[in-house]
Amino acid sequence: MRLAIVISGGGSNMVAIARACATGQIPAEVAVVISDHAGAGGIERARQLDLPVVVIDRGTYRRNGRLDRQAFEAALEDAIRGHHADAVILAGFMFVLSADFVAPYAGRMLNIHPSLLPRYTGLDTHARVLAAGDQEHGASVHFVTAELDGGPLIVQARVPVQPDDDIAALSARVHAREHILYPMAIQWLASGRLQWNGGRPTLDGRALSAPVQA
Ligand code: GRF
């Protein structure tokens, strides 16, 4: 399986996935790392790992102050196809793709979200968890559908919220778990253990009626 990993930021999940491919934990190779932000820290990290990198800077797709979504998504599609990727791994990609873009990738596009979905879709999850006084937080890997952070869940990891946590401490605790969680889910996909099954995913032939708790 050839993976296109799509990032917007630091790329620590991308690095964890690339390492898991390099060691053979994931039976796949990174076909390309795509960033939609020219300043993303992950670009340099990908280059250091000798991975092909394509920058499709979203800021340059603005026309009269508005994003030319069609042109931006077409460039993204070209990069994915041009590198013959079979699966698309969103790893800190800060853009909501259109339903038309996502549809052909049903079962072949994953995302990781820093919350215990379905709680806290969207942005600023760590701050919102702290503001709510929750005692538990975490990360979820899910198949991508047109619904924001709403596709079928695959696996989750839970972390405790400590009384003296700030956003940085809590986010670091979640990140550390993500770096184990995401390679695991991709390993399931690449090895065929995880199947999309028309939107009712199975793992090892059993329905994933609830996400696996890692
Ligand atoms: C992660 O917390 C991920 O869950 C979220 O964005 C963050 C990306 O971090 N979608 P990194 O760029 O992989 O370090």
XYZ file of C-alpha atoms and ligand atoms in Angstrom:
228
model
C 0.000 0.000 0.000
C 1.250 3.473 -0.857
C 0.324 6.265 1.541
C -0.146 9.961 0.881
C 0.234 11.716 4.233
C -1.354 15.164 4.298
C -0.242 17.689 6.916
C -0.551 21.353 7.828
C 1.716 21.613 10.858
C 4.509 20.052 12.856
C 4.094 16.604 11.410
C 4.875 14.526 14.495
C 2.218 11.965 13.516
C 3.635 11.869 9.987
C 7.071 11.083 11.438
C 5.658 8.302 13.634
C 3.871 6.776 10.619
C 6.931 7.067 8.368
C 9.087 5.359 11.006
C 6.543 2.561 11.387
C 6.646 2.045 7.604
C 10.443 2.063 7.603
C 10.665 -0.573 10.354
C 8.053 -2.764 8.688
C 5.456 -2.350 11.442
C 3.157 -0.941 8.756
C 3.297 -2.945 5.511
C 3.197 0.207 3.383
C 5.416 2.934 2.080
C 5.065 6.686 2.211
C 4.483 7.702 -1.406
C 4.348 11.406 -0.631
C 3.965 13.918 2.163
C 1.733 16.811 1.136
C 1.548 20.074 3.085
C -1.049 22.764 2.470
C 1.041 25.273 4.368
C 4.472 26.389 3.135
C 5.579 27.133 6.690
C 4.680 23.738 8.133
C 7.415 22.343 10.358
C 6.655 18.872 9.056
C 8.065 19.723 5.612
C 11.626 19.808 6.883
C 11.067 16.698 9.002
C 9.791 14.811 5.948
C 12.785 15.912 3.890
C 15.125 14.747 6.642
C 13.477 11.340 6.337
C 14.080 11.429 2.559
C 10.369 11.367 1.814
C 8.951 12.982 -1.334
C 7.319 16.275 -0.351
C 4.770 18.367 -2.247
C 3.774 21.791 -0.943
C 0.374 23.024 -2.094
C 0.257 26.272 -0.213
C -3.409 27.058 0.425
C -2.643 30.776 0.773
C -1.669 30.953 -2.896
C -5.109 29.646 -3.949
C -6.916 32.760 -2.768
C -8.721 34.795 -5.404
C -10.159 38.144 -4.288
C -9.764 37.072 -0.685
C -11.603 33.763 -1.161
C -10.154 30.287 -1.470
C -10.469 28.769 -4.944
C -11.462 25.432 -3.457
C -11.759 23.691 -6.799
C -8.229 24.596 -7.880
C -6.797 23.768 -4.457
C -8.474 20.360 -4.281
C -7.487 19.616 -7.895
C -3.836 20.239 -7.006
C -4.186 17.960 -4.004
C -5.741 15.254 -6.134
C -2.935 15.570 -8.703
C -0.294 15.113 -6.018
C -2.038 12.039 -4.593
C -2.591 10.425 -7.990
C 0.775 11.528 -9.344
C 2.481 9.589 -6.546
C 0.231 6.559 -7.045
C -1.060 6.608 -3.488
C -3.750 4.056 -2.581
C -4.620 5.529 0.801
C -4.736 9.082 2.150
C -3.695 9.714 5.733
C -4.728 13.088 7.165
C -2.306 13.933 9.957
C -2.927 17.374 11.376
C -4.448 18.598 8.118
C -6.384 21.752 8.978
C -8.819 21.856 6.097
C -12.265 20.339 5.603
C -12.296 18.572 2.228
C -15.419 18.704 0.064
C -17.814 15.765 -0.157
C -16.872 15.340 -3.827
C -13.207 15.063 -2.953
C -13.735 12.603 -0.141
C -16.264 10.261 -1.811
C -13.878 8.299 -4.081
C -11.599 7.672 -1.078
C -14.279 5.986 1.028
C -12.488 3.376 3.118
C -9.077 4.616 1.997
C -8.839 7.913 3.868
C -8.151 8.154 7.605
C -7.952 11.036 10.052
C -6.763 11.405 13.615
C -8.606 13.826 15.875
C -7.485 14.948 19.334
C -10.618 14.089 21.291
C -12.776 11.170 22.292
C -15.150 11.466 19.350
C -18.054 12.040 19.055
C -17.190 14.531 21.793
C -15.437 17.735 20.701
C -15.421 17.729 16.924
C -13.663 20.725 15.376
C -10.946 22.966 16.761
C -9.356 23.725 20.139
C -10.248 20.409 21.707
C -7.695 20.593 24.535
C -8.884 24.039 25.654
C -12.509 22.944 25.490
C -11.833 19.798 27.534
C -10.073 21.906 30.193
C -12.848 24.506 30.218
C -15.458 21.794 30.666
C -13.565 20.292 33.609
C -13.502 16.823 32.018
C -11.434 14.202 33.775
C -10.702 12.272 30.627
C -9.508 13.178 27.143
C -7.911 11.358 24.262
C -7.566 10.810 20.542
C -9.590 9.000 17.891
C -8.773 7.556 14.480
C -11.671 7.415 12.043
C -12.479 6.893 8.395
C -13.063 10.195 6.648
C -16.491 10.996 5.258
C -18.004 14.324 4.237
C -19.099 14.948 7.824
C -16.461 16.859 9.833
C -14.757 14.471 12.304
C -17.828 12.292 11.844
C -16.791 9.208 9.847
C -16.889 5.705 11.356
C -14.599 5.405 14.366
C -11.810 2.830 14.364
C -9.771 3.192 17.532
C -9.410 5.539 20.517
C -6.867 6.130 23.258
C -7.832 7.726 26.578
C -5.663 9.899 28.792
C -6.439 11.366 32.194
C -6.763 15.129 32.636
C -4.593 16.143 35.602
C -5.759 18.922 37.964
C -2.805 21.184 37.099
C -2.930 20.605 33.325
C -2.614 23.452 30.878
C -3.158 23.131 27.126
C 0.510 22.337 26.480
C 0.682 19.549 29.063
C -2.589 17.992 27.997
C -1.786 18.218 24.290
C 1.634 16.587 24.873
C -0.038 13.683 26.694
C -2.508 13.195 23.830
C 0.182 13.511 21.159
C 2.293 10.798 22.777
C -0.639 8.388 22.522
C -1.427 9.457 18.963
C 2.028 8.384 17.832
C 1.189 4.808 18.844
C -2.486 4.872 17.924
C -2.252 6.113 14.352
C 0.456 3.687 13.128
C -1.581 0.874 14.670
C -4.742 1.808 12.760
C -2.797 2.229 9.515
C -1.191 -1.159 10.055
C -4.694 -2.659 10.301
C -5.718 -0.947 7.067
C -2.572 -1.800 5.120
C -2.624 -5.441 6.217
C -6.276 -5.841 5.246
C -7.451 -6.499 8.806
C -9.515 -3.311 8.721
C -12.178 -3.253 6.032
C -14.509 -0.426 5.064
C -17.350 -2.780 4.188
C -19.587 -0.134 2.644
C -19.411 2.175 5.675
C -19.818 -0.522 8.340
C -16.165 -1.175 9.096
C -14.890 -4.510 10.338
C -11.676 -5.460 12.100
C -10.646 -9.080 11.651
C -14.104 -9.761 10.252
C -15.955 -8.381 13.294
C -18.150 -5.283 13.073
C -16.648 -2.194 14.691
C -19.877 -1.161 16.366
C -17.773 0.841 18.834
C -14.158 1.981 18.417
C -11.410 -0.302 19.726
C -10.045 1.081 23.018
C -6.259 1.095 22.791
C -2.771 16.075 16.247
O -3.095 16.345 17.578
C -3.947 15.511 15.499
O -4.804 14.780 16.300
C -4.637 16.750 15.008
O -3.620 17.651 14.709
C -2.474 17.357 15.481
C -1.337 17.195 14.521
O -0.100 17.120 15.170
N -5.507 16.433 13.905
P 1.224 16.814 14.326
O 1.292 17.840 13.206
O 1.107 15.412 13.787
O 2.343 16.971 15.291
